[in-house]
Amino acid sequence: MGNLFTMLTVWADYGQNALVILDQTCLPNREVYLALKTAEEIWEAIYSLKVRGAPAIGVAAAYGVAVLMQGVEVTDFESFYREFVKVKKYLESSRPTAVNLFMALDRMEARLLRHRGEGVKDWKRVLREEAEAIREEDAAACKRIGEWGVSLLRPGMGLLTHCNAGHLAVSEYGTALAPVYLGQERGYAFSVFADETRPLLQGARLTAYELQKAGVDVTLICDNMASTVMKQGRVQAVLVGCDRVAANGDTANKIGTSGVAVLAKYYGIPFYVLGPTSTIDMGCPTGEQIEIEERAREEVTEKWYARRMAPEGVKVYNPAFDVTSADLITAIITERGIAYPPFGGTLRMWKEKTF
Ligand SMILES: CSC[C@H]1O[C@H](OP(=O)(O)O)[C@H](O)[C@@H]1O
């Protein structure tokens, strides 16, 4: 597995009262760790995807509020709680879609309220404890996701994934990539196609980086190549993460995921969403109620990634053309007129000039 899992994504350093994160905007070029000591720094790290992925955002917010509250010097609960709520609401405003951010902070608040009758040292302690529990439960959940997921797969399978739902998106191990890592440990020799995932390229920058670091056979493709590799029979299952699962199973995930799902259905390929139950939101009856984050236009219009955006030496598949099946074409228009399916007779007539 290489040293992928020694690379921690997020933790709390109470010695320096800091939330420590691996700055994922520097990957794959550099592994840079940041010690965040203010609410503004933590908010910005979540917003700018320095730490990202639904579970990782939840763990970061839990640790973040625990760290920030260690420095609050009041002795009455009302003042302490007022400050807690102020920080909680501020961190909640960083990104709207991943439900783990809100679930984790709600859980921190509930734990604190259960201890309101104790003293300031206890309030600070229980926040540290709850944040650690959230992280540990996330790591355990990801490993179980791996076990369930790998039971659906067979050795040697070709897999496709979109965005990054691996070790970097959680506290440890991953969700969509958890079965891949477990399979790797068992010698299953999966081959994985990683969609680059425009515009922020989590697939190129993070998934390809993770899988290569773990020794998994990964091939980076542009998003518009997913259909071709599926049509070539090189994909037997699609594995993706999730940011919020509605009560009816509708799932919000990185932009482009629904398109991959349509392709998978067309090619008869199983499409699996993987994530912890902490990402399920029963308060959302359907996907219609999920708030979809909209981000800055410059992420699309600017070539912000003017530096290397994939790990050195990663395999790349870069076909210049692909074939769209006739059953997907509504009409063919030429100087001789318009042909509708089935095209054969008209095309033959045109070519043999038999009219
Ligand atoms: C395991 S959750 C991963 C999930 O989060 C990603 O979004 P972002 O990179 O913007 O935080 C993406 O939707 C992944 O599938």
mmCIF file of C-alpha atoms and ligand atoms in Angstrom:
data_model
loop_
_atom_site.group_PDB
_atom_site.id
_atom_site.type_symbol
_atom_site.label_atom_id
_atom_site.label_comp_id
_atom_site.label_asym_id
_atom_site.label_seq_id
_atom_site.Cartn_x
_atom_site.Cartn_y
_atom_site.Cartn_z
ATOM 1 C CA MET A 1 0.000 0.000 0.000
ATOM 2 C CA GLY A 2 3.025 2.231 -0.089
ATOM 3 C CA ASN A 3 2.903 4.904 2.539
ATOM 4 C CA LEU A 4 -0.485 6.307 1.552
ATOM 5 C CA PHE A 5 -2.163 5.785 4.915
ATOM 6 C CA THR A 6 0.716 7.346 6.856
ATOM 7 C CA MET A 7 -0.315 10.597 5.150
ATOM 8 C CA LEU A 8 -2.879 11.972 7.595
ATOM 9 C CA THR A 9 -5.452 14.330 6.087
ATOM 10 C CA VAL A 10 -6.711 16.104 9.229
ATOM 11 C CA TRP A 11 -6.061 16.073 12.971
ATOM 12 C CA ALA A 12 -5.983 18.322 16.037
ATOM 13 C CA ASP A 13 -2.793 19.458 17.747
ATOM 14 C CA TYR A 14 -3.963 20.734 21.126
ATOM 15 C CA GLY A 15 -0.356 21.491 22.096
ATOM 16 C CA GLN A 16 -0.334 24.425 19.668
ATOM 17 C CA ASN A 17 -4.161 24.693 19.633
ATOM 18 C CA ALA A 18 -4.344 24.108 15.918
ATOM 19 C CA LEU A 19 -6.313 22.120 13.391
ATOM 20 C CA VAL A 20 -3.632 20.501 11.245
ATOM 21 C CA ILE A 21 -4.487 19.573 7.656
ATOM 22 C CA LEU A 22 -2.740 18.302 4.577
ATOM 23 C CA ASP A 23 -3.263 21.138 2.085
ATOM 24 C CA GLN A 24 -4.866 19.240 -0.791
ATOM 25 C CA THR A 25 -4.600 22.218 -3.139
ATOM 26 C CA CYS A 26 -0.825 21.595 -3.229
ATOM 27 C CA LEU A 27 -1.206 17.955 -4.336
ATOM 28 C CA PRO A 28 0.119 16.167 -6.299
ATOM 29 C CA ASN A 29 3.177 18.402 -6.458
ATOM 30 C CA ARG A 30 3.879 18.946 -2.764
ATOM 31 C CA GLU A 31 2.726 17.512 0.560
ATOM 32 C CA VAL A 32 2.217 20.672 2.647
ATOM 33 C CA TYR A 33 0.759 20.629 6.171
ATOM 34 C CA LEU A 34 -0.972 23.681 7.621
ATOM 35 C CA ALA A 35 -1.621 24.499 11.283
ATOM 36 C CA LEU A 36 -4.870 26.486 11.363
ATOM 37 C CA LYS A 37 -5.451 28.507 14.525
ATOM 38 C CA THR A 38 -8.371 30.826 13.754
ATOM 39 C CA ALA A 39 -11.958 30.292 12.668
ATOM 40 C CA GLU A 40 -11.224 32.321 9.529
ATOM 41 C CA GLU A 41 -8.301 30.067 8.573
ATOM 42 C CA ILE A 42 -10.431 26.946 9.081
ATOM 43 C CA TRP A 43 -13.366 28.404 7.163
ATOM 44 C CA GLU A 44 -11.087 29.316 4.247
ATOM 45 C CA ALA A 45 -9.423 25.890 4.250
ATOM 46 C CA ILE A 46 -12.816 24.205 3.884
ATOM 47 C CA TYR A 47 -14.117 26.697 1.297
ATOM 48 C CA SER A 48 -10.990 26.520 -0.885
ATOM 49 C CA LEU A 49 -10.828 22.709 -0.637
ATOM 50 C CA LYS A 50 -7.539 22.631 1.221
ATOM 51 C CA VAL A 51 -9.437 19.997 3.188
ATOM 52 C CA ARG A 52 -12.327 18.429 1.294
ATOM 53 C CA GLY A 53 -14.530 15.401 0.916
ATOM 54 C CA ALA A 54 -17.720 15.094 2.938
ATOM 55 C CA PRO A 55 -16.377 13.018 5.853
ATOM 56 C CA ALA A 56 -13.072 14.914 5.977
ATOM 57 C CA ILE A 57 -14.964 18.221 6.115
ATOM 58 C CA GLY A 58 -17.056 16.904 9.015
ATOM 59 C CA VAL A 59 -14.000 15.715 10.928
ATOM 60 C CA ALA A 60 -12.178 18.988 10.216
ATOM 61 C CA ALA A 61 -15.117 21.033 11.508
ATOM 62 C CA ALA A 62 -15.418 18.900 14.649
ATOM 63 C CA TYR A 63 -11.707 19.181 15.398
ATOM 64 C CA GLY A 64 -11.802 22.843 14.382
ATOM 65 C CA VAL A 65 -14.487 23.870 16.853
ATOM 66 C CA ALA A 66 -12.852 21.754 19.567
ATOM 67 C CA VAL A 67 -9.512 23.465 18.978
ATOM 68 C CA LEU A 68 -11.000 26.963 18.810
ATOM 69 C CA MET A 69 -12.939 26.499 22.040
ATOM 70 C CA GLN A 70 -9.844 25.444 23.974
ATOM 71 C CA GLY A 71 -8.726 29.057 23.972
ATOM 72 C CA VAL A 72 -12.019 30.503 25.272
ATOM 73 C CA GLU A 73 -11.456 31.853 28.787
ATOM 74 C CA VAL A 74 -14.896 32.148 30.348
ATOM 75 C CA THR A 75 -16.306 30.223 33.278
ATOM 76 C CA ASP A 76 -20.060 30.521 32.777
ATOM 77 C CA PHE A 77 -21.760 28.104 30.407
ATOM 78 C CA GLU A 78 -23.944 30.686 28.678
ATOM 79 C CA SER A 79 -20.891 32.664 27.539
ATOM 80 C CA PHE A 80 -19.017 29.527 26.538
ATOM 81 C CA TYR A 81 -22.048 28.197 24.639
ATOM 82 C CA ARG A 82 -22.647 31.550 22.920
ATOM 83 C CA GLU A 83 -19.081 31.496 21.612
ATOM 84 C CA PHE A 84 -19.482 27.866 20.535
ATOM 85 C CA VAL A 85 -22.640 28.631 18.560
ATOM 86 C CA LYS A 86 -20.944 31.616 16.907
ATOM 87 C CA VAL A 87 -18.069 29.412 15.701
ATOM 88 C CA LYS A 88 -20.434 26.604 14.679
ATOM 89 C CA LYS A 89 -22.603 28.865 12.529
ATOM 90 C CA TYR A 90 -19.543 30.449 10.948
ATOM 91 C CA LEU A 91 -18.005 27.097 9.955
ATOM 92 C CA GLU A 92 -21.399 25.915 8.670
ATOM 93 C CA SER A 93 -21.370 28.819 6.205
ATOM 94 C CA SER A 94 -18.244 27.529 4.429
ATOM 95 C CA ARG A 95 -19.884 24.958 2.076
ATOM 96 C CA PRO A 96 -23.585 23.924 1.868
ATOM 97 C CA THR A 97 -23.765 20.511 0.213
ATOM 98 C CA ALA A 98 -21.796 17.949 2.225
ATOM 99 C CA VAL A 99 -24.121 17.050 5.107
ATOM 100 C CA ASN A 100 -21.255 15.752 7.266
ATOM 101 C CA LEU A 101 -20.224 19.342 8.030
ATOM 102 C CA PHE A 102 -23.586 20.008 9.660
ATOM 103 C CA MET A 103 -24.043 16.578 11.238
ATOM 104 C CA ALA A 104 -20.628 16.741 12.907
ATOM 105 C CA LEU A 105 -21.173 20.234 14.313
ATOM 106 C CA ASP A 106 -24.673 19.329 15.537
ATOM 107 C CA ARG A 107 -23.186 16.337 17.304
ATOM 108 C CA MET A 108 -20.530 18.502 18.951
ATOM 109 C CA GLU A 109 -23.236 20.876 20.176
ATOM 110 C CA ALA A 110 -25.368 18.052 21.547
ATOM 111 C CA ARG A 111 -22.399 16.624 23.469
ATOM 112 C CA LEU A 112 -21.545 20.019 24.918
ATOM 113 C CA LEU A 113 -25.138 20.617 26.024
ATOM 114 C CA ARG A 114 -25.195 17.275 27.808
ATOM 115 C CA HIS A 115 -22.372 18.582 30.010
ATOM 116 C CA ARG A 116 -23.680 22.108 30.625
ATOM 117 C CA GLY A 117 -23.853 21.496 34.381
ATOM 118 C CA GLU A 118 -20.109 20.879 34.657
ATOM 119 C CA GLY A 119 -17.156 23.258 34.487
ATOM 120 C CA VAL A 120 -15.169 24.883 31.671
ATOM 121 C CA LYS A 121 -12.475 22.222 31.776
ATOM 122 C CA ASP A 122 -15.132 19.551 31.235
ATOM 123 C CA TRP A 123 -16.709 21.476 28.356
ATOM 124 C CA LYS A 124 -13.328 21.666 26.633
ATOM 125 C CA ARG A 125 -12.587 18.011 27.371
ATOM 126 C CA VAL A 126 -15.877 16.682 26.000
ATOM 127 C CA LEU A 127 -15.421 18.689 22.805
ATOM 128 C CA ARG A 128 -12.005 17.105 22.338
ATOM 129 C CA GLU A 129 -13.462 13.659 23.072
ATOM 130 C CA GLU A 130 -16.418 14.048 20.708
ATOM 131 C CA ALA A 131 -14.249 15.266 17.850
ATOM 132 C CA GLU A 132 -11.978 12.252 18.337
ATOM 133 C CA ALA A 133 -14.987 9.921 18.416
ATOM 134 C CA ILE A 134 -16.273 11.396 15.152
ATOM 135 C CA ARG A 135 -12.910 10.781 13.533
ATOM 136 C CA GLU A 136 -12.557 7.243 14.869
ATOM 137 C CA GLU A 137 -16.100 6.328 13.833
ATOM 138 C CA ASP A 138 -15.438 7.693 10.359
ATOM 139 C CA ALA A 139 -12.264 5.628 9.992
ATOM 140 C CA ALA A 140 -14.066 2.484 11.191
ATOM 141 C CA ALA A 141 -16.993 3.151 8.857
ATOM 142 C CA CYS A 142 -14.663 3.538 5.884
ATOM 143 C CA LYS A 143 -13.043 0.178 6.582
ATOM 144 C CA ARG A 144 -16.486 -1.484 6.756
ATOM 145 C CA ILE A 145 -17.474 0.248 3.539
ATOM 146 C CA GLY A 146 -14.405 -1.372 2.028
ATOM 147 C CA GLU A 147 -15.524 -4.822 3.188
ATOM 148 C CA TRP A 148 -19.062 -4.429 1.876
ATOM 149 C CA GLY A 149 -17.840 -2.878 -1.340
ATOM 150 C CA VAL A 150 -15.215 -5.492 -2.141
ATOM 151 C CA SER A 151 -17.848 -8.231 -1.728
ATOM 152 C CA LEU A 152 -19.477 -6.885 -4.889
ATOM 153 C CA LEU A 153 -16.251 -6.968 -6.885
ATOM 154 C CA ARG A 154 -14.124 -9.670 -8.414
ATOM 155 C CA PRO A 155 -10.325 -9.871 -8.790
ATOM 156 C CA GLY A 156 -9.025 -8.316 -11.996
ATOM 157 C CA MET A 157 -12.062 -6.077 -12.511
ATOM 158 C CA GLY A 158 -11.796 -2.782 -14.358
ATOM 159 C CA LEU A 159 -13.263 0.024 -12.242
ATOM 160 C CA LEU A 160 -14.052 3.677 -12.902
ATOM 161 C CA THR A 161 -14.331 6.434 -10.332
ATOM 162 C CA HIS A 162 -15.157 10.135 -10.485
ATOM 163 C CA CYS A 163 -13.627 12.892 -8.344
ATOM 164 C CA ASN A 164 -11.880 11.751 -5.176
ATOM 165 C CA ALA A 165 -13.563 9.614 -2.571
ATOM 166 C CA GLY A 166 -10.447 8.036 -1.221
ATOM 167 C CA HIS A 167 -8.180 8.426 1.757
ATOM 168 C CA LEU A 168 -7.924 12.174 1.126
ATOM 169 C CA ALA A 169 -11.710 12.644 1.341
ATOM 170 C CA VAL A 170 -12.148 11.074 4.756
ATOM 171 C CA SER A 171 -10.290 10.606 8.014
ATOM 172 C CA GLU A 172 -8.687 7.377 6.807
ATOM 173 C CA TYR A 173 -8.966 4.849 3.983
ATOM 174 C CA GLY A 174 -11.790 6.263 1.838
ATOM 175 C CA THR A 175 -15.287 5.407 0.707
ATOM 176 C CA ALA A 176 -15.441 4.739 -3.048
ATOM 177 C CA LEU A 177 -11.775 3.744 -3.002
ATOM 178 C CA ALA A 178 -12.012 1.688 0.183
ATOM 179 C CA PRO A 179 -12.872 -1.522 -1.717
ATOM 180 C CA VAL A 180 -9.991 -0.795 -4.077
ATOM 181 C CA TYR A 181 -7.523 -0.574 -1.185
ATOM 182 C CA LEU A 182 -8.946 -3.662 0.472
ATOM 183 C CA GLY A 183 -8.759 -5.506 -2.839
ATOM 184 C CA GLN A 184 -5.178 -4.331 -3.228
ATOM 185 C CA GLU A 185 -4.337 -5.831 0.171
ATOM 186 C CA ARG A 186 -5.936 -9.109 -0.984
ATOM 187 C CA GLY A 187 -4.129 -9.174 -4.330
ATOM 188 C CA TYR A 188 -7.256 -8.507 -6.381
ATOM 189 C CA ALA A 189 -5.297 -6.501 -9.007
ATOM 190 C CA PHE A 190 -8.060 -4.084 -9.953
ATOM 191 C CA SER A 191 -7.394 -1.621 -12.750
ATOM 192 C CA VAL A 192 -8.928 1.770 -12.073
ATOM 193 C CA PHE A 193 -9.851 4.528 -14.501
ATOM 194 C CA ALA A 194 -9.844 7.883 -12.709
ATOM 195 C CA ASP A 195 -11.865 10.691 -14.290
ATOM 196 C CA GLU A 196 -9.828 13.874 -14.035
ATOM 197 C CA THR A 197 -13.015 15.651 -12.799
ATOM 198 C CA ARG A 198 -13.027 19.190 -14.104
ATOM 199 C CA PRO A 199 -12.938 21.948 -13.082
ATOM 200 C CA LEU A 200 -10.976 21.314 -9.857
ATOM 201 C CA LEU A 201 -9.406 18.060 -11.052
ATOM 202 C CA GLN A 202 -9.779 16.061 -7.834
ATOM 203 C CA GLY A 203 -9.464 12.907 -9.929
ATOM 204 C CA ALA A 204 -6.210 13.913 -11.617
ATOM 205 C CA ARG A 205 -4.651 15.666 -8.638
ATOM 206 C CA LEU A 206 -5.876 13.424 -5.809
ATOM 207 C CA THR A 207 -7.275 10.044 -6.903
ATOM 208 C CA ALA A 208 -4.482 9.330 -9.377
ATOM 209 C CA TYR A 209 -1.993 10.474 -6.716
ATOM 210 C CA GLU A 210 -3.499 8.281 -3.993
ATOM 211 C CA LEU A 211 -3.846 5.171 -6.110
ATOM 212 C CA GLN A 212 -0.360 5.493 -7.572
ATOM 213 C CA LYS A 213 1.056 5.986 -4.067
ATOM 214 C CA ALA A 214 -0.797 2.828 -2.964
ATOM 215 C CA GLY A 215 0.542 0.841 -5.901
ATOM 216 C CA VAL A 216 -2.896 0.444 -7.517
ATOM 217 C CA ASP A 217 -3.081 0.219 -11.330
ATOM 218 C CA VAL A 218 -4.604 3.604 -12.199
ATOM 219 C CA THR A 219 -5.175 5.236 -15.573
ATOM 220 C CA LEU A 220 -6.080 8.909 -15.697
ATOM 221 C CA ILE A 221 -8.679 9.896 -18.282
ATOM 222 C CA CYS A 222 -10.413 13.125 -19.186
ATOM 223 C CA ASP A 223 -14.052 13.223 -18.144
ATOM 224 C CA ASN A 224 -15.172 12.983 -21.783
ATOM 225 C CA MET A 225 -13.397 9.624 -22.159
ATOM 226 C CA ALA A 226 -15.514 7.680 -19.677
ATOM 227 C CA SER A 227 -17.905 6.531 -22.411
ATOM 228 C CA THR A 228 -15.084 5.155 -24.536
ATOM 229 C CA VAL A 229 -13.506 3.031 -21.818
ATOM 230 C CA MET A 230 -16.941 1.709 -20.871
ATOM 231 C CA LYS A 231 -17.750 0.917 -24.503
ATOM 232 C CA GLN A 232 -14.397 -0.862 -24.848
ATOM 233 C CA GLY A 233 -15.496 -3.198 -22.064
ATOM 234 C CA ARG A 234 -12.678 -2.009 -19.790
ATOM 235 C CA VAL A 235 -15.009 -1.063 -16.905
ATOM 236 C CA GLN A 236 -17.017 -3.634 -14.956
ATOM 237 C CA ALA A 237 -18.127 -1.379 -12.112
ATOM 238 C CA VAL A 238 -18.297 2.322 -11.250
ATOM 239 C CA LEU A 239 -17.526 3.404 -7.676
ATOM 240 C CA VAL A 240 -18.263 6.965 -6.508
ATOM 241 C CA GLY A 241 -18.543 8.785 -3.184
ATOM 242 C CA CYS A 242 -21.337 10.990 -1.909
ATOM 243 C CA ASP A 243 -21.796 14.330 -0.220
ATOM 244 C CA ARG A 244 -25.425 14.029 0.801
ATOM 245 C CA VAL A 245 -27.835 11.103 0.282
ATOM 246 C CA ALA A 246 -31.524 12.068 0.397
ATOM 247 C CA ALA A 247 -34.156 9.913 2.041
ATOM 248 C CA ASN A 248 -35.192 8.393 -1.256
ATOM 249 C CA GLY A 249 -31.604 7.557 -2.253
ATOM 250 C CA ASP A 250 -31.034 10.522 -4.538
ATOM 251 C CA THR A 251 -27.333 11.303 -4.096
ATOM 252 C CA ALA A 252 -25.433 14.529 -4.409
ATOM 253 C CA ASN A 253 -21.846 14.029 -5.459
ATOM 254 C CA LYS A 254 -19.271 15.911 -7.486
ATOM 255 C CA ILE A 255 -20.504 17.502 -10.683
ATOM 256 C CA GLY A 256 -20.328 15.002 -13.529
ATOM 257 C CA THR A 257 -21.328 12.017 -11.381
ATOM 258 C CA SER A 258 -24.869 11.889 -12.758
ATOM 259 C CA GLY A 259 -23.476 11.838 -16.298
ATOM 260 C CA VAL A 260 -21.266 8.879 -15.412
ATOM 261 C CA ALA A 261 -24.349 7.165 -13.970
ATOM 262 C CA VAL A 262 -26.237 7.663 -17.246
ATOM 263 C CA LEU A 263 -23.304 6.172 -19.162
ATOM 264 C CA ALA A 264 -23.083 3.235 -16.790
ATOM 265 C CA LYS A 265 -26.785 2.528 -17.220
ATOM 266 C CA TYR A 266 -26.456 2.698 -20.982
ATOM 267 C CA TYR A 267 -23.546 0.252 -20.986
ATOM 268 C CA GLY A 268 -25.135 -2.013 -18.391
ATOM 269 C CA ILE A 269 -22.368 -1.387 -15.836
ATOM 270 C CA PRO A 270 -23.154 -1.452 -12.087
ATOM 271 C CA PHE A 271 -22.945 2.046 -10.601
ATOM 272 C CA TYR A 272 -22.159 2.028 -6.862
ATOM 273 C CA VAL A 273 -22.378 4.962 -4.455
ATOM 274 C CA LEU A 274 -20.308 4.439 -1.324
ATOM 275 C CA GLY A 275 -20.343 6.532 1.804
ATOM 276 C CA PRO A 276 -20.880 6.437 5.566
ATOM 277 C CA THR A 277 -24.372 6.727 7.051
ATOM 278 C CA SER A 278 -23.237 10.107 8.341
ATOM 279 C CA THR A 279 -23.727 11.273 4.779
ATOM 280 C CA ILE A 280 -27.391 10.238 4.705
ATOM 281 C CA ASP A 281 -29.799 13.113 5.353
ATOM 282 C CA MET A 282 -33.332 11.932 6.156
ATOM 283 C CA GLY A 283 -34.296 15.590 6.406
ATOM 284 C CA CYS A 284 -34.048 15.738 2.624
ATOM 285 C CA PRO A 285 -36.979 13.785 1.155
ATOM 286 C CA THR A 286 -35.432 13.815 -2.316
ATOM 287 C CA GLY A 287 -32.469 15.254 -4.185
ATOM 288 C CA GLU A 288 -34.631 18.279 -4.981
ATOM 289 C CA GLN A 289 -34.113 19.532 -1.431
ATOM 290 C CA ILE A 290 -30.295 19.285 -1.535
ATOM 291 C CA GLU A 291 -28.574 22.666 -1.830
ATOM 292 C CA ILE A 292 -26.006 22.504 -4.608
ATOM 293 C CA GLU A 293 -22.952 24.672 -4.022
ATOM 294 C CA GLU A 294 -22.041 27.042 -6.850
ATOM 295 C CA ARG A 295 -18.443 28.194 -6.996
ATOM 296 C CA ALA A 296 -16.337 30.966 -8.579
ATOM 297 C CA ARG A 297 -16.383 31.284 -12.355
ATOM 298 C CA GLU A 298 -12.596 31.493 -12.440
ATOM 299 C CA GLU A 299 -12.387 27.801 -11.525
ATOM 300 C CA VAL A 300 -13.774 27.158 -15.014
ATOM 301 C CA THR A 301 -12.472 30.120 -17.024
ATOM 302 C CA GLU A 302 -8.894 30.408 -15.738
ATOM 303 C CA LYS A 303 -6.111 27.929 -16.341
ATOM 304 C CA TRP A 304 -5.404 27.908 -12.609
ATOM 305 C CA TYR A 305 -3.697 24.554 -12.987
ATOM 306 C CA ALA A 306 -0.789 25.929 -15.053
ATOM 307 C CA ARG A 307 1.507 23.534 -13.214
ATOM 308 C CA ARG A 308 1.709 19.734 -13.303
ATOM 309 C CA MET A 309 -1.687 18.395 -12.284
ATOM 310 C CA ALA A 310 -1.041 14.672 -12.104
ATOM 311 C CA PRO A 311 1.650 12.557 -10.424
ATOM 312 C CA GLU A 312 4.856 11.942 -12.338
ATOM 313 C CA GLY A 313 4.684 8.813 -14.499
ATOM 314 C CA VAL A 314 0.969 8.096 -14.053
ATOM 315 C CA LYS A 315 -0.481 6.169 -16.996
ATOM 316 C CA VAL A 316 -2.706 8.313 -19.205
ATOM 317 C CA TYR A 317 -5.165 7.221 -21.914
ATOM 318 C CA ASN A 318 -5.815 10.061 -24.328
ATOM 319 C CA PRO A 319 -7.828 8.918 -27.404
ATOM 320 C CA ALA A 320 -8.341 11.719 -29.916
ATOM 321 C CA PHE A 321 -11.751 10.424 -31.074
ATOM 322 C CA ASP A 322 -14.561 8.142 -29.895
ATOM 323 C CA VAL A 323 -17.544 6.484 -31.649
ATOM 324 C CA THR A 324 -21.164 7.416 -30.810
ATOM 325 C CA SER A 325 -23.524 4.509 -31.465
ATOM 326 C CA ALA A 326 -26.219 5.099 -34.114
ATOM 327 C CA ASP A 327 -28.946 4.459 -31.615
ATOM 328 C CA LEU A 328 -27.808 7.601 -29.869
ATOM 329 C CA ILE A 329 -28.089 9.805 -33.035
ATOM 330 C CA THR A 330 -31.351 11.588 -33.839
ATOM 331 C CA ALA A 331 -30.575 12.586 -37.391
ATOM 332 C CA ILE A 332 -27.728 12.910 -39.899
ATOM 333 C CA ILE A 333 -27.816 16.040 -42.041
ATOM 334 C CA THR A 334 -25.916 16.373 -45.320
ATOM 335 C CA GLU A 335 -26.069 18.417 -48.596
ATOM 336 C CA ARG A 336 -28.420 15.730 -49.832
ATOM 337 C CA GLY A 337 -30.916 16.131 -47.035
ATOM 338 C CA ILE A 338 -31.718 14.741 -43.609
ATOM 339 C CA ALA A 339 -31.555 11.060 -42.651
ATOM 340 C CA TYR A 340 -33.474 9.629 -39.724
ATOM 341 C CA PRO A 341 -32.944 6.191 -38.129
ATOM 342 C CA PRO A 342 -32.563 3.604 -39.451
ATOM 343 C CA PHE A 343 -29.904 5.332 -41.470
ATOM 344 C CA GLY A 344 -28.718 2.443 -43.658
ATOM 345 C CA GLY A 345 -31.173 2.836 -46.589
ATOM 346 C CA THR A 346 -30.752 6.589 -46.936
ATOM 347 C CA LEU A 347 -26.986 6.509 -46.625
ATOM 348 C CA ARG A 348 -26.789 3.752 -49.252
ATOM 349 C CA MET A 349 -29.110 5.729 -51.544
ATOM 350 C CA TRP A 350 -27.014 8.815 -51.196
ATOM 351 C CA LYS A 351 -23.768 6.951 -51.843
ATOM 352 C CA GLU A 352 -25.161 5.039 -54.883
ATOM 353 C CA LYS A 353 -26.971 8.149 -56.188
ATOM 354 C CA THR A 354 -29.986 5.984 -56.977
ATOM 355 C CA PHE A 355 -32.573 8.754 -57.053
HETATM 356 C C1 LIG B 1 -16.078 10.647 0.467
HETATM 357 S S1 LIG B 1 -16.890 12.087 0.087
HETATM 358 C C2 LIG B 1 -16.034 12.565 -1.365
HETATM 359 C C3 LIG B 1 -16.828 13.489 -2.206
HETATM 360 O O1 LIG B 1 -16.529 14.852 -1.880
HETATM 361 C C4 LIG B 1 -16.069 15.469 -3.068
HETATM 362 O O2 LIG B 1 -16.415 16.816 -3.177
HETATM 363 P P1 LIG B 1 -15.296 17.954 -2.836
HETATM 364 O O3 LIG B 1 -13.991 17.487 -3.425
HETATM 365 O O4 LIG B 1 -15.845 19.196 -3.511
HETATM 366 O O5 LIG B 1 -15.285 18.051 -1.345
HETATM 367 C C5 LIG B 1 -16.700 14.672 -4.166
HETATM 368 O O6 LIG B 1 -18.071 14.961 -4.304
HETATM 369 C C6 LIG B 1 -16.473 13.294 -3.627
HETATM 370 O O7 LIG B 1 -17.205 12.283 -4.240
#
